[in-house]
Amino acid sequence: MTVSEFAFLALGLMLGVASGAAFIVISNARAPAVNEIRLTVTPNAIPRRRRSTLSEDAFSDHAEPARGGPAERPLDDREGELRWVADGTGMRTIVRSAPLPPAGAGDPESGAQGPVRIGGGSPWPAAGRNRLPLPASIVASYPAEPGRDEAPLVAVPIYPERDVAMAALRDSAARAAEIMMRAQATTEAGTATATAIATVGRWDAGFGAVVAYEATGSNGGTNGTRRRSTTLTPLGDGNESAAGGPCDEAERIADERCAVAIRARGQADAADEAVREAQRAYEERGAHANRAAVAAESSDMQVAKQSAQQAFRRARSEASTRDEIESAAASWLTEINRINQVARDAAMQVQRERQASAALMARIERLTVDADVARAAADAAELTCNAARAAVADCLEAATEQGSQPHVPMPPITPFPVAAIAHGSGVDVDEASPLESAVATSENEAAILRLLHGDRAMLDALVTRLGGADPAERRRWQLALAGLVDAIVATSIESSILTFPTDHPFWGEFSQSQSRDVAAALASLGFRFDGLGGWADDRIPSQRDLSLAAGYAGIDPMRIRRWPGEAETAELYRDVSVAADEYLRGAASGLTLGELVSALGRRADALTDVWNDWDRLRPLLLAGAA
């Protein structure tokens, strides 16, 4: 065997011994296998225990009432005759007061299972239900008589809370149903005098007016002598004995909208007064700043210092002792310090007054905008009130003409175009206008109405009739007609003459006239319809703005069942269209030059080409229906 073979064999032997020793050590170090028991605890497997001692069974039936508690007292135990035999400390470990029973005798069960009746009578029927017998040793440890008397039970009143919003909705629905039933009762003919009291309940104090109406007639209807009374009646008393008249709904709407107009006018006056107060404060601040600036000027300060120095020189020349000279110098320095302090104070006051003036200017601008909005809202509310009163007058006149027919259809209260109100049309409403006559007597629409509906073919036909084959004339007339249509549509939007979808979650709760009133109120607050299904200048109202607009329109915000969210408010005008044809029929039904100029207002200034050839254009616009 060579040396290398021997070394290789020795190395292998060493590695084998080391590996075996390591295996033995690892095997001995391993913990011996033990039998494991796995415990799985399911939810509610261990009962919840209150504070108790080992003397109480934690696994007893929890359906029973607590021993000695108020739940154990039966309903027929009004005088407290039943009570628990043990002491009131039922949760304490019981300590025997008697020796244990003899060995081997066991611990017999006692018949005590619950409350016992101290004054005779039938036993408690619920005492032994779901109860375990108590050991006799424990029962023996109870005292013979309770140590104290139980306190008498005290009744605690529990009242249901009142939901104000739901109560208001119920009251409104009840009053509306009551008014409808009384309106139906007016169909009974008779000669007796009927007194109708219409109660209008509102959620706000501004709408809490209660108006009484008295109508007399010989045939069960109204005879035109209907008068208003200011008798106040408690809301919702339900004691009214007479039925309402045919125009009660119109009068109620008029009262509500006029109340809103009064409140809006008061808010506008308060806003104007706030602007005036802010302007007076701004003027006072400006006067203070001017006086402080004069005091802080360097030229005035130099003059004061020179005067003080001259006074010092005179005093020094007149002084005969050193003390007098020092006194004059001290007076001079004191005066100089005073002048410098006054200048510094004046400069600081100028800065403060200027800052206050800047803040007041910003406040005045904000108050001015608020005052303009309040004034516009008040004007719109007054126009709505006047329109409602006119509708009431028409209803009463129609009721007088129809005689004994009690249910007169109430004319719709629609806002009159703003531009037409501002300029006045002077159209006789009793005479049929050419536009209305054309629409009523022809199967085809008038050309102007088709233009407002976006009929491109009609526009091309009119341009051909007016401009012929000349490209310049055709272009001029195309621009003129497009400008006329745009002006009518823009004025319709400004007057809130829009068509609202009836199946909309928000607009569907109102009539068309009410929706237009809300849109007009939103426009007065600065949130306008852009004519394309969105908001002008991307100014989207909040829910508070919508609530204000509903109030300005004479609608109780508490009656609105669902308010749109932020995303829904952004698309509130998505399905709304412009009723330009309806606006044109109401503001310029005769389609005369004076009517259109008055209806379009300032927009008529840019339509010079249209007005110059109006005699030629008007028959063409009315054609197509004639």
Coordinates of C-alpha atoms in Angstrom, one line a residue:
M1 CA 0.0 0.0 0.0
T2 CA 1.4 3.3 -1.0
V3 CA 1.5 6.4 1.1
S4 CA -1.2 8.1 -0.9
E5 CA -3.6 5.2 -0.6
F6 CA -3.0 5.1 3.1
A7 CA -3.7 8.8 3.5
F8 CA -6.9 8.6 1.4
L9 CA -8.1 5.7 3.5
A10 CA -7.4 7.5 6.8
L11 CA -9.2 10.6 5.5
G12 CA -12.3 8.6 4.6
L13 CA -12.3 6.9 8.0
M14 CA -12.1 10.2 9.8
L15 CA -15.0 11.7 7.8
G16 CA -17.1 8.6 8.4
V17 CA -16.6 8.7 12.1
A18 CA -17.4 12.4 12.3
S19 CA -20.6 12.0 10.3
G20 CA -21.8 9.1 12.4
A21 CA -21.1 11.0 15.6
A22 CA -23.1 14.0 14.3
F23 CA -26.0 11.8 13.4
I24 CA -26.1 10.2 16.9
V25 CA -26.0 13.7 18.5
I26 CA -28.9 15.0 16.4
S27 CA -31.0 11.9 17.0
N28 CA -30.6 12.1 20.8
A29 CA -31.4 15.8 20.8
R30 CA -34.8 15.3 19.1
A31 CA -37.7 15.6 21.6
P32 CA -39.6 12.4 22.1
A33 CA -42.9 12.1 20.3
V34 CA -46.0 12.7 22.5
N35 CA -49.7 12.2 21.9
E36 CA -51.3 15.5 20.9
I37 CA -54.9 16.4 21.5
R38 CA -56.4 19.1 19.3
L39 CA -59.3 21.2 20.6
T40 CA -61.5 23.1 18.1
V41 CA -63.6 25.8 19.7
T42 CA -66.6 26.9 17.5
P43 CA -68.2 30.3 17.9
N44 CA -70.5 30.6 20.9
A45 CA -69.3 27.2 22.2
I46 CA -68.3 28.7 25.5
P47 CA -71.2 30.7 27.0
R48 CA -70.7 34.3 27.9
R49 CA -70.6 34.7 31.6
R50 CA -71.3 37.7 33.7
R51 CA -69.6 38.4 37.0
S52 CA -70.4 35.3 39.1
T53 CA -68.8 32.9 41.5
L54 CA -68.1 29.2 41.4
S55 CA -71.3 28.6 43.2
E56 CA -73.4 29.5 40.1
D57 CA -73.9 27.3 37.2
A58 CA -72.4 29.0 34.1
F59 CA -74.1 26.6 31.7
S60 CA -77.7 27.0 32.9
D61 CA -80.5 27.9 30.6
H62 CA -80.4 31.6 29.9
A63 CA -84.0 31.7 28.8
E64 CA -85.1 32.1 32.4
P65 CA -85.1 35.6 34.0
A66 CA -82.4 36.4 36.4
R67 CA -83.2 35.2 39.9
G68 CA -84.4 38.1 42.1
G69 CA -84.3 40.5 39.2
P70 CA -87.2 42.7 38.0
A71 CA -87.9 40.3 35.1
E72 CA -89.0 37.6 37.5
R73 CA -91.9 39.6 38.9
P74 CA -95.1 38.4 37.2
L75 CA -97.6 40.8 35.6
D76 CA -100.2 40.0 38.3
D77 CA -97.8 41.0 41.1
R78 CA -98.8 44.7 41.3
E79 CA -98.3 45.1 45.1
G80 CA -94.9 43.4 45.3
E81 CA -96.1 40.4 47.2
L82 CA -93.6 38.1 45.6
R83 CA -89.9 38.4 46.3
W84 CA -86.8 36.3 46.3
V85 CA -86.1 34.4 49.5
A86 CA -82.4 35.0 49.5
D87 CA -80.7 38.2 50.4
G88 CA -80.2 40.9 47.8
T89 CA -76.6 40.1 47.3
G90 CA -77.3 37.2 44.9
M91 CA -74.0 37.3 43.2
R92 CA -72.0 36.6 46.4
T93 CA -70.8 33.2 47.4
I94 CA -73.2 31.7 50.0
V95 CA -71.6 30.8 53.4
R96 CA -73.5 28.1 55.3
S97 CA -74.9 29.1 58.6
A98 CA -75.6 25.4 59.5
P99 CA -73.4 22.4 59.7
L100 CA -73.0 20.0 56.7
P101 CA -75.3 16.9 56.6
P102 CA -73.9 13.6 58.0
A103 CA -71.3 11.8 56.0
G104 CA -72.8 9.4 53.6
A105 CA -76.2 11.2 53.6
G106 CA -75.2 13.2 50.6
D107 CA -76.6 16.6 49.9
P108 CA -80.3 16.1 49.2
E109 CA -82.1 18.4 46.9
S110 CA -84.4 21.0 48.3
G111 CA -87.7 22.0 46.9
A112 CA -86.8 25.7 46.8
Q113 CA -86.6 26.8 43.2
G114 CA -87.4 30.4 43.1
P115 CA -89.5 33.1 44.6
V116 CA -92.2 32.3 47.0
R117 CA -95.4 34.2 47.9
I118 CA -95.3 35.7 51.3
G119 CA -98.9 36.6 51.5
G120 CA -100.7 33.5 50.4
G121 CA -102.5 33.1 47.1
S122 CA -101.6 31.0 44.1
P123 CA -98.0 30.1 43.6
W124 CA -95.9 31.9 41.0
P125 CA -96.5 30.1 37.7
A126 CA -93.2 31.0 36.2
A127 CA -91.1 30.2 39.3
G128 CA -90.3 26.6 38.5
R129 CA -89.8 26.9 34.8
N130 CA -86.3 26.0 33.6
R131 CA -85.0 26.0 37.2
L132 CA -82.5 23.5 38.7
P133 CA -83.3 22.3 42.2
L134 CA -81.1 23.8 44.9
P135 CA -79.1 21.7 47.4
A136 CA -80.6 21.5 50.8
S137 CA -77.4 22.7 52.4
I138 CA -77.5 25.9 50.4
V139 CA -81.2 26.4 51.2
A140 CA -80.5 25.9 54.8
S141 CA -77.9 28.7 54.7
Y142 CA -80.6 31.3 53.7
P143 CA -81.9 33.4 56.5
A144 CA -85.4 32.8 57.7
E145 CA -86.5 36.3 56.9
P146 CA -85.1 38.8 54.4
G147 CA -82.8 41.4 55.9
R148 CA -84.3 44.3 54.1
D149 CA -87.5 45.2 52.1
E150 CA -87.4 45.6 48.4
A151 CA -87.7 49.2 47.1
P152 CA -91.0 49.8 45.3
L153 CA -91.0 49.8 41.5
V154 CA -91.1 53.3 39.8
A155 CA -92.7 53.8 36.5
V156 CA -90.4 55.5 33.9
P157 CA -92.3 57.3 31.1
I158 CA -91.0 56.7 27.6
Y159 CA -92.2 59.0 24.8
P160 CA -91.5 58.4 21.1
E161 CA -89.5 61.2 19.4
R162 CA -91.3 63.3 16.8
D163 CA -89.8 63.5 13.4
V164 CA -90.3 67.2 12.3
A165 CA -89.9 66.5 8.6
M166 CA -92.3 63.6 8.5
A167 CA -94.8 65.4 10.6
A168 CA -94.7 68.4 8.2
L169 CA -95.2 66.1 5.2
R170 CA -98.1 64.4 6.9
D171 CA -99.7 67.7 7.8
S172 CA -99.4 69.0 4.3
A173 CA -100.8 65.8 2.8
A174 CA -103.7 65.9 5.3
R175 CA -104.5 69.5 4.6
A176 CA -104.3 69.0 0.8
A177 CA -106.7 66.0 1.0
E178 CA -109.1 68.0 3.2
I179 CA -109.2 70.9 0.8
M180 CA -109.9 68.6 -2.1
M181 CA -112.7 66.9 -0.3
R182 CA -114.3 70.2 0.7
A183 CA -113.9 71.5 -2.9
Q184 CA -115.9 68.5 -4.1
A185 CA -118.6 69.3 -1.5
T186 CA -119.3 72.6 -3.2
T187 CA -121.3 70.8 -6.0
E188 CA -124.4 70.7 -3.7
A189 CA -126.9 73.3 -4.8
G190 CA -128.5 75.5 -2.2
T191 CA -129.5 78.9 -1.1
A192 CA -127.6 79.0 2.2
T193 CA -124.5 81.1 2.7
A194 CA -121.3 79.1 2.5
T195 CA -118.2 80.1 4.4
A196 CA -115.0 78.6 3.2
I197 CA -111.8 78.8 5.3
A198 CA -108.7 77.8 3.5
T199 CA -105.8 77.0 5.7
V200 CA -102.4 77.3 4.2
G201 CA -99.8 75.5 6.3
R202 CA -96.1 76.2 5.6
W203 CA -93.0 74.9 7.2
D204 CA -91.5 78.4 7.6
A205 CA -92.9 81.4 9.4
G206 CA -92.8 83.4 6.2
F207 CA -95.4 81.1 4.7
G208 CA -97.6 80.7 7.8
A209 CA -100.4 83.0 6.6
V210 CA -103.9 81.8 7.2
V211 CA -106.4 83.4 4.9
A212 CA -110.2 83.1 5.2
Y213 CA -112.5 83.6 2.3
E214 CA -116.3 84.2 2.4
A215 CA -118.5 83.7 -0.6
T216 CA -122.2 84.3 -0.8
G217 CA -124.5 83.3 -3.6
S218 CA -128.1 82.3 -4.4
N219 CA -127.3 79.2 -6.5
G220 CA -124.6 77.5 -4.6
G221 CA -121.9 79.2 -6.6
T222 CA -120.1 82.6 -6.4
N223 CA -121.7 85.8 -7.5
G224 CA -118.6 88.0 -7.8
T225 CA -118.9 89.4 -4.2
R226 CA -116.1 87.3 -2.9
R227 CA -114.1 89.2 -0.3
R228 CA -110.9 88.4 1.6
S229 CA -110.7 88.2 5.4
T230 CA -107.6 88.4 7.6
T231 CA -109.0 86.1 10.3
L232 CA -106.2 84.0 11.7
T233 CA -107.1 80.3 12.4
P234 CA -104.8 77.8 14.1
L235 CA -103.2 75.5 11.6
G236 CA -104.5 72.0 11.3
D237 CA -107.3 72.3 13.8
G238 CA -109.7 70.5 11.5
N239 CA -112.8 72.4 12.6
E240 CA -113.6 74.3 9.4
S241 CA -117.2 73.7 8.5
A242 CA -117.5 75.1 5.0
A243 CA -116.2 74.1 1.7
G244 CA -113.8 75.9 -0.6
G245 CA -114.5 77.8 -3.7
P246 CA -113.5 77.0 -7.3
C247 CA -110.5 79.4 -7.2
D248 CA -109.1 78.3 -3.8
E249 CA -106.1 76.7 -5.4
A250 CA -105.2 79.8 -7.5
E251 CA -105.7 82.0 -4.4
R252 CA -103.5 79.7 -2.3
I253 CA -100.7 79.9 -4.9
A254 CA -101.1 83.7 -5.2
D255 CA -100.9 84.0 -1.4
E256 CA -97.8 81.9 -1.2
R257 CA -96.0 83.6 -4.1
C258 CA -96.9 87.1 -2.8
A259 CA -95.6 86.1 0.7
V260 CA -92.4 85.0 -1.0
A261 CA -92.3 88.4 -2.8
I262 CA -92.7 90.3 0.4
R263 CA -90.0 88.3 2.1
A264 CA -87.7 88.7 -0.9
R265 CA -88.2 92.4 -1.0
G266 CA -87.4 92.6 2.7
Q267 CA -84.2 90.7 2.1
A268 CA -83.3 93.0 -0.8
D269 CA -83.9 96.1 1.4
A270 CA -81.7 94.5 4.1
A271 CA -78.9 93.8 1.6
D272 CA -79.1 97.4 0.3
E273 CA -78.8 98.7 3.9
A274 CA -75.8 96.5 4.5
V275 CA -74.1 98.0 1.4
R276 CA -74.8 101.5 2.6
E277 CA -73.5 100.7 6.1
A278 CA -70.3 99.3 4.6
Q279 CA -69.9 102.3 2.3
R280 CA -70.2 104.7 5.3
A281 CA -67.6 102.7 7.2
Y282 CA -65.3 102.8 4.2
E283 CA -65.7 106.6 4.0
E284 CA -64.9 107.0 7.7
R285 CA -61.9 104.9 7.4
G286 CA -60.7 106.9 4.4
A287 CA -61.1 110.2 6.4
H288 CA -59.1 108.7 9.3
A289 CA -56.4 107.6 6.9
N290 CA -56.2 111.1 5.3
R291 CA -55.8 112.8 8.7
A292 CA -53.2 110.3 9.8
A293 CA -51.3 110.8 6.5
V294 CA -51.2 114.5 7.1
A295 CA -49.8 114.0 10.5
A296 CA -47.2 111.6 9.2
E297 CA -45.9 113.9 6.5
S298 CA -42.2 114.7 6.8
S299 CA -42.6 118.4 5.9
D300 CA -45.0 119.0 8.8
M301 CA -42.7 117.0 11.1
Q302 CA -39.7 119.2 10.1
V303 CA -41.7 122.4 10.7
A304 CA -42.6 121.1 14.2
K305 CA -39.0 120.2 15.0
Q306 CA -37.8 123.7 13.8
S307 CA -40.4 125.3 16.0
A308 CA -39.2 123.3 19.0
Q309 CA -35.6 124.2 18.2
Q310 CA -36.4 127.9 18.1
A311 CA -38.2 127.7 21.4
F312 CA -35.1 126.0 22.9
R313 CA -32.8 128.8 21.5
R314 CA -35.0 131.5 23.0
A315 CA -35.1 129.7 26.4
R316 CA -31.3 129.3 26.3
S317 CA -30.7 132.9 25.5
E318 CA -33.0 134.0 28.4
A319 CA -31.5 131.5 30.9
S320 CA -29.2 132.9 33.5
T321 CA -28.1 129.7 35.3
R322 CA -26.9 126.2 34.2
D323 CA -30.1 124.6 35.6
E324 CA -32.3 126.7 33.4
I325 CA -30.2 125.8 30.3
E326 CA -30.5 122.1 31.1
S327 CA -34.2 122.4 31.7
A328 CA -34.7 124.1 28.3
A329 CA -32.6 121.3 26.6
A330 CA -34.7 118.6 28.3
S331 CA -37.9 120.3 27.2
W332 CA -36.6 120.5 23.7
L333 CA -35.6 116.8 23.6
T334 CA -39.0 115.8 25.1
E335 CA -40.8 117.8 22.3
I336 CA -38.6 116.1 19.6
N337 CA -39.4 112.7 21.0
R338 CA -43.1 113.6 21.1
I339 CA -43.0 114.7 17.5
N340 CA -41.3 111.5 16.4
Q341 CA -43.7 109.4 18.3
V342 CA -46.7 111.2 16.8
A343 CA -45.2 110.6 13.3
R344 CA -44.7 106.9 14.0
D345 CA -48.2 106.5 15.4
A346 CA -49.6 108.3 12.4
A347 CA -47.7 106.1 10.0
M348 CA -48.9 103.0 11.7
Q349 CA -52.5 104.3 11.7
V350 CA -52.3 105.1 8.0
Q351 CA -51.2 101.5 7.4
R352 CA -54.0 100.1 9.6
E353 CA -56.6 102.3 7.9
R354 CA -55.5 101.3 4.5
Q355 CA -55.7 97.6 5.4
A356 CA -59.1 98.1 6.9
S357 CA -60.2 100.1 3.8
A358 CA -59.0 97.3 1.5
A359 CA -61.0 94.7 3.6
L360 CA -64.1 97.0 3.5
M361 CA -63.7 97.4 -0.3
A362 CA -63.8 93.6 -0.8
R363 CA -66.7 93.4 1.6
I364 CA -68.6 96.1 -0.3
E365 CA -68.0 94.3 -3.6
R366 CA -69.4 91.1 -2.1
L367 CA -72.3 92.9 -0.5
T368 CA -73.1 94.7 -3.8
V369 CA -73.2 91.4 -5.6
D370 CA -75.5 89.9 -2.9
A371 CA -77.7 93.0 -3.0
D372 CA -78.0 92.8 -6.8
V373 CA -78.9 89.1 -6.5
A374 CA -81.5 89.8 -3.8
R375 CA -82.9 92.7 -5.8
A376 CA -83.2 90.5 -8.9
A377 CA -84.8 87.8 -6.9
A378 CA -87.3 90.3 -5.4
D379 CA -88.2 91.6 -8.8
A380 CA -88.7 88.1 -10.1
A381 CA -90.8 87.3 -7.1
E382 CA -93.0 90.4 -7.6
L383 CA -93.5 89.5 -11.2
T384 CA -94.5 86.0 -10.2
C385 CA -96.9 87.4 -7.6
N386 CA -98.5 89.8 -10.1
A387 CA -98.9 86.9 -12.5
A388 CA -100.6 84.8 -9.8
R389 CA -102.9 87.6 -8.9
A390 CA -103.9 88.0 -12.6
A391 CA -104.6 84.3 -12.7
V392 CA -106.8 84.6 -9.7
A393 CA -108.7 87.5 -11.3
D394 CA -109.2 85.5 -14.5
C395 CA -110.4 82.5 -12.5
L396 CA -112.9 84.6 -10.5
E397 CA -114.1 86.2 -13.7
A398 CA -114.6 82.8 -15.4
A399 CA -116.4 81.6 -12.3
T400 CA -118.8 84.5 -12.4
E401 CA -119.5 84.0 -16.1
Q402 CA -120.1 80.2 -15.8
G403 CA -122.6 80.8 -12.9
S404 CA -123.5 77.6 -11.1
Q405 CA -120.6 75.5 -12.4
P406 CA -118.4 75.3 -9.3
H407 CA -115.2 73.7 -10.7
V408 CA -113.7 76.3 -13.0
P409 CA -110.4 75.3 -14.7
M410 CA -107.7 77.4 -13.2
P411 CA -105.5 79.2 -15.8
P412 CA -101.9 78.3 -15.5
I413 CA -99.6 80.7 -13.7
T414 CA -96.7 81.2 -16.1
P415 CA -94.0 83.8 -15.8
F416 CA -94.4 86.6 -18.4
P417 CA -91.3 87.2 -20.5
V418 CA -88.9 89.5 -18.7
A419 CA -88.0 91.4 -21.8
A420 CA -91.7 91.9 -22.8
I421 CA -92.4 93.2 -19.3
A422 CA -89.5 95.6 -19.4
H423 CA -90.4 97.1 -22.8
G424 CA -94.2 96.5 -23.1
S425 CA -95.7 94.9 -26.1
G426 CA -99.1 96.7 -26.3
V427 CA -100.8 93.7 -27.9
D428 CA -104.5 93.4 -27.4
V429 CA -104.9 89.9 -26.0
D430 CA -108.6 89.7 -26.9
E431 CA -107.8 89.8 -30.6
A432 CA -106.4 86.8 -32.4
S433 CA -102.9 87.7 -33.6
P434 CA -101.6 86.8 -37.1
L435 CA -99.2 84.3 -35.7
E436 CA -101.8 82.6 -33.6
S437 CA -104.4 82.7 -36.4
A438 CA -101.8 81.2 -38.8
V439 CA -101.0 78.4 -36.4
A440 CA -104.7 77.7 -35.7
T441 CA -106.0 77.7 -39.2
S442 CA -103.2 76.0 -41.1
E443 CA -101.8 72.5 -41.2
N444 CA -98.2 73.8 -41.6
E445 CA -96.2 75.8 -39.1
A446 CA -95.3 79.4 -39.8
A447 CA -91.8 79.9 -41.2
I448 CA -90.6 81.7 -38.2
L449 CA -91.6 78.8 -35.9
R450 CA -89.9 76.3 -38.2
L451 CA -86.8 78.4 -38.0
L452 CA -86.9 78.4 -34.2
H453 CA -87.2 74.6 -34.4
G454 CA -84.0 74.4 -36.4
D455 CA -85.4 73.7 -39.9
R456 CA -82.4 74.1 -42.2
A457 CA -84.5 73.7 -45.4
M458 CA -86.8 76.6 -44.4
L459 CA -83.8 78.8 -43.8
D460 CA -82.4 78.0 -47.2
A461 CA -85.8 78.7 -48.8
L462 CA -86.1 82.1 -47.2
V463 CA -82.5 83.0 -48.1
T464 CA -83.3 82.1 -51.7
R465 CA -86.4 84.2 -51.7
L466 CA -84.7 87.2 -50.2
G467 CA -81.2 87.0 -51.7
G468 CA -81.8 85.4 -55.0
A469 CA -78.6 84.1 -56.7
D470 CA -76.3 86.8 -55.5
P471 CA -73.8 85.2 -53.1
A472 CA -73.3 88.4 -51.1
E473 CA -77.0 88.9 -50.6
R474 CA -77.5 85.3 -49.7
R475 CA -74.8 85.5 -47.1
R476 CA -76.2 88.8 -45.7
W477 CA -79.7 87.4 -45.3
Q478 CA -78.5 84.1 -43.9
L479 CA -76.6 86.0 -41.2
A480 CA -79.6 88.3 -40.6
L481 CA -82.0 85.4 -40.2
A482 CA -79.6 83.5 -38.0
G483 CA -79.2 86.6 -35.8
L484 CA -82.9 87.0 -35.5
V485 CA -83.4 83.3 -34.4
D486 CA -80.5 83.5 -32.0
A487 CA -81.9 86.7 -30.4
I488 CA -85.3 85.1 -29.9
V489 CA -83.8 82.0 -28.4
A490 CA -81.5 84.0 -26.1
T491 CA -84.3 86.1 -24.9
S492 CA -86.4 83.0 -24.3
I493 CA -83.6 81.6 -22.1
E494 CA -83.3 84.9 -20.3
S495 CA -87.0 84.8 -19.6
S496 CA -86.8 81.1 -18.5
I497 CA -89.4 80.0 -21.1
L498 CA -88.1 76.4 -21.2
T499 CA -89.6 72.9 -21.6
F500 CA -88.8 70.5 -18.8
P501 CA -89.0 66.7 -18.9
T502 CA -91.9 65.3 -17.0
D503 CA -90.1 62.0 -16.1
H504 CA -87.1 63.7 -14.5
P505 CA -86.5 62.8 -10.8
F506 CA -86.3 66.5 -9.9
W507 CA -88.3 68.5 -12.5
G508 CA -91.0 65.8 -12.6
E509 CA -92.2 66.9 -9.2
F510 CA -93.3 70.3 -10.5
S511 CA -95.5 71.6 -13.3
Q512 CA -94.1 73.4 -16.2
S513 CA -94.9 76.8 -14.7
Q514 CA -93.3 75.9 -11.4
S515 CA -90.2 74.5 -13.1
R516 CA -89.9 77.8 -15.0
D517 CA -90.2 79.7 -11.8
V518 CA -87.4 77.7 -10.3
A519 CA -85.2 78.2 -13.3
A520 CA -85.9 82.0 -13.2
A521 CA -85.0 82.0 -9.5
L522 CA -81.8 80.1 -10.3
A523 CA -81.0 82.6 -13.0
S524 CA -81.5 85.5 -10.6
L525 CA -79.0 83.8 -8.2
G526 CA -76.4 83.6 -11.1
F527 CA -77.0 80.0 -12.3
R528 CA -78.2 80.3 -15.8
F529 CA -79.1 77.8 -18.5
D530 CA -76.7 77.8 -21.5
G531 CA -79.2 76.5 -24.0
L532 CA -77.2 73.4 -24.7
G533 CA -78.1 71.3 -21.7
G534 CA -75.6 72.7 -19.2
W535 CA -74.9 75.6 -17.0
A536 CA -73.5 78.9 -18.3
D537 CA -69.9 79.6 -17.3
D538 CA -69.9 76.2 -15.5
R539 CA -71.5 77.8 -12.4
I540 CA -73.3 74.8 -10.8
P541 CA -75.6 75.6 -7.9
S542 CA -75.4 73.8 -4.6
Q543 CA -78.4 72.2 -2.8
R544 CA -78.7 75.3 -0.7
D545 CA -79.1 77.4 -3.9
L546 CA -81.7 75.0 -5.2
S547 CA -83.6 75.3 -1.9
L548 CA -83.5 79.1 -2.1
A549 CA -84.7 79.0 -5.7
A550 CA -87.6 76.8 -4.8
G551 CA -88.5 79.2 -2.0
Y552 CA -88.3 82.2 -4.3
A553 CA -90.6 80.3 -6.7
G554 CA -93.2 79.8 -4.0
I555 CA -92.5 76.1 -3.5
D556 CA -92.1 74.7 0.0
P557 CA -88.7 73.0 0.0
M558 CA -90.0 70.5 2.6
R559 CA -92.4 69.1 -0.1
I560 CA -89.5 68.1 -2.4
R561 CA -89.0 64.4 -1.9
R562 CA -85.6 64.0 -3.5
W563 CA -82.8 66.6 -4.0
P564 CA -80.3 65.9 -6.7
G565 CA -76.7 65.2 -5.8
E566 CA -73.6 67.0 -7.0
A567 CA -73.2 65.0 -10.2
E568 CA -77.0 65.1 -10.9
T569 CA -77.1 68.9 -10.4
A570 CA -74.4 69.3 -13.0
E571 CA -76.7 67.5 -15.5
L572 CA -79.9 69.1 -14.3
Y573 CA -80.5 70.9 -17.6
R574 CA -79.4 68.0 -19.8
D575 CA -82.9 67.2 -21.1
V576 CA -84.3 70.7 -21.0
S577 CA -85.1 72.5 -24.2
V578 CA -85.9 76.1 -25.1
A579 CA -89.5 76.9 -25.9
A580 CA -88.7 79.8 -28.2
D581 CA -91.9 79.4 -30.2
E582 CA -94.0 79.7 -27.0
Y583 CA -92.1 82.8 -26.0
L584 CA -92.7 84.3 -29.4
R585 CA -96.4 83.6 -29.3
G586 CA -96.6 85.3 -25.9
A587 CA -94.4 88.3 -26.4
A588 CA -94.8 89.1 -30.1
S589 CA -97.9 87.2 -31.3
G590 CA -98.6 89.8 -33.9
L591 CA -95.1 89.6 -35.3
T592 CA -95.0 93.3 -35.8
L593 CA -91.9 95.4 -35.8
G594 CA -92.8 97.2 -32.5
E595 CA -93.6 93.9 -30.8
L596 CA -90.3 92.3 -31.8
V597 CA -88.2 95.3 -30.9
S598 CA -89.8 95.5 -27.5
A599 CA -89.6 91.8 -26.9
L600 CA -85.9 91.5 -27.9
G601 CA -84.8 94.6 -26.0
R602 CA -81.1 95.4 -26.4
R603 CA -80.6 92.5 -28.8
A604 CA -82.7 94.3 -31.4
D605 CA -80.0 96.9 -31.9
A606 CA -77.8 94.4 -33.8
L607 CA -80.6 93.4 -36.3
T608 CA -80.7 96.6 -38.4
D609 CA -80.8 94.7 -41.7
V610 CA -83.8 92.8 -40.5
W611 CA -85.8 95.8 -39.4
N612 CA -85.0 97.8 -42.6
D613 CA -86.6 95.2 -44.7
W614 CA -89.2 94.0 -42.2
D615 CA -92.2 94.9 -44.5
R616 CA -90.8 92.4 -47.0
L617 CA -89.6 89.8 -44.4
R618 CA -92.7 89.6 -42.2
P619 CA -95.1 88.0 -44.8
L620 CA -92.5 85.4 -45.6
L621 CA -92.0 84.6 -41.9
L622 CA -95.8 84.2 -41.5
A623 CA -96.0 82.2 -44.8
G624 CA -95.9 78.5 -44.6
A625 CA -98.8 78.6 -42.3
A626 CA -101.2 80.7 -44.5

